[in-house]
C-alpha positions as a Python dict, from the first residue, in 0.01 Angstrom:
ca = {
    (1, 'X'): (0, 0, 0),
    (2, 'X'): (-294, 143, -192),
    (3, 'X'): (-641, 150, -41),
    (4, 'X'): (-905, -49, -232),
    (5, 'X'): (-1249, 109, -276),
    (6, 'X'): (-1533, -91, -429),
    (7, 'X'): (-1786, 98, -639),
    (8, 'X'): (-2150, 116, -536),
    (9, 'X'): (-2260, -110, -823),
    (10, 'X'): (-2004, -382, -759),
    (11, 'X'): (-2245, -573, -536),
    (12, 'X'): (-2483, -592, -833),
    (13, 'X'): (-2202, -730, -1047),
    (14, 'X'): (-2116, -993, -785),
    (15, 'X'): (-2485, -1086, -755),
    (16, 'X'): (-2515, -1126, -1132),
    (17, 'X'): (-2202, -1342, -1147),
    (18, 'X'): (-2308, -1551, -847),
    (19, 'X'): (-2656, -1606, -997),
    (20, 'X'): (-2496, -1728, -1319),
    (21, 'X'): (-2261, -1959, -1129),
    (22, 'X'): (-2548, -2090, -915),
    (23, 'X'): (-2732, -2184, -1233),
    (24, 'X'): (-2442, -2336, -1428),
    (25, 'X'): (-2161, -2420, -1184),
    (26, 'X'): (-2302, -2426, -832),
    (27, 'X'): (-2034, -2665, -710),
    (28, 'X'): (-1762, -2402, -765),
    (29, 'X'): (-1956, -2076, -713),
    (30, 'X'): (-1814, -1982, -372),
    (31, 'X'): (-1462, -2074, -485),
    (32, 'X'): (-1490, -1853, -795),
    (33, 'X'): (-1614, -1553, -595),
    (34, 'X'): (-1321, -1607, -358),
    (35, 'X'): (-1079, -1612, -653),
    (36, 'X'): (-1221, -1282, -778),
    (37, 'X'): (-1189, -1122, -433),
    (38, 'X'): (-832, -1247, -395),
    (39, 'X'): (-737, -1109, -737),
    (40, 'X'): (-885, -769, -652),
    (41, 'X'): (-680, -757, -332),
    (42, 'X'): (-363, -780, -546),
    (43, 'X'): (-441, -424, -659),
    (44, 'X'): (-352, -299, -311),
    (45, 'X'): (14, -381, -368),
    (46, 'X'): (22, -367, -749),
    (47, 'X'): (-225, -97, -860),
    (48, 'X'): (-76, -62, -1208),
    (49, 'X'): (-86, -434, -1291),
    (50, 'X'): (-396, -405, -1511),
    (51, 'X'): (-387, -315, -1878),
    (52, 'X'): (-461, 50, -1961),
    (53, 'X'): (-795, 122, -2134),
    (54, 'X'): (-979, 436, -2240),
    (55, 'X'): (-1059, 714, -2000),
    (56, 'X'): (-763, 659, -1770),
    (57, 'X'): (-906, 329, -1644),
    (58, 'X'): (-738, -8, -1628),
    (59, 'X'): (-862, -366, -1660),
    (60, 'X'): (-751, -653, -1441),
    (61, 'X'): (-795, -990, -1609),
    (62, 'X'): (-889, -1255, -1353),
    (63, 'X'): (-870, -1621, -1450),
    (64, 'X'): (-919, -1726, -1811),
    (65, 'X'): (-1166, -1864, -2063),
    (66, 'X'): (-1502, -1969, -1924),
    (67, 'X'): (-1364, -1904, -1575),
    (68, 'X'): (-1237, -1558, -1660),
    (69, 'X'): (-1351, -1219, -1537),
    (70, 'X'): (-1245, -861, -1597),
    (71, 'X'): (-1244, -585, -1335),
    (72, 'X'): (-1256, -223, -1450),
    (73, 'X'): (-1074, 10, -1211),
    (74, 'X'): (-898, 343, -1179),
    (75, 'X'): (-588, 408, -975),
    (76, 'X'): (-548, 761, -839),
    (77, 'X'): (-182, 782, -752),
    (78, 'X'): (-205, 1120, -576),
    (79, 'X'): (-422, 972, -302),
    (80, 'X'): (-305, 609, -344),
    (81, 'X'): (-655, 464, -392),
    (82, 'X'): (-777, 199, -635),
    (83, 'X'): (-1143, 246, -728),
    (84, 'X'): (-1294, -76, -863),
    (85, 'X'): (-1579, 40, -1083),
    (86, 'X'): (-1723, -273, -1246),
    (87, 'X'): (-1680, -646, -1288),
    (88, 'X'): (-1789, -874, -1569),
    (89, 'X'): (-1731, -1217, -1714),
    (90, 'X'): (-1483, -1222, -2002),
    (91, 'X'): (-1767, -1356, -2216),
    (92, 'X'): (-1992, -1057, -2144),
    (93, 'X'): (-1993, -771, -2390),
    (94, 'X'): (-1916, -453, -2199),
    (95, 'X'): (-1970, -354, -1839),
    (96, 'X'): (-2313, -303, -1683),
    (97, 'X'): (-2189, -8, -1471),
    (98, 'X'): (-1909, 229, -1562),
}
């Protein structure tokens, strides 16, 4: 089982997403954050599940449409660690932290 390491800016990404949810979908905000966390934990047992992107990184698509998010991560097989670098809504253009 791979170890999951969250990047130092991931808290900022969660804060940004939670602020958006609090403004537009407060009723489901905690549930959505829980869904994101649960999806990230899948990387511990399936670190190659995400689609490959530039720079040796991968993207994990979480949910879909207006409820969708994308996690940018890198799996280092030699040390069996998944580094989650950034998180964004599917509707956002690009990541805030890479």
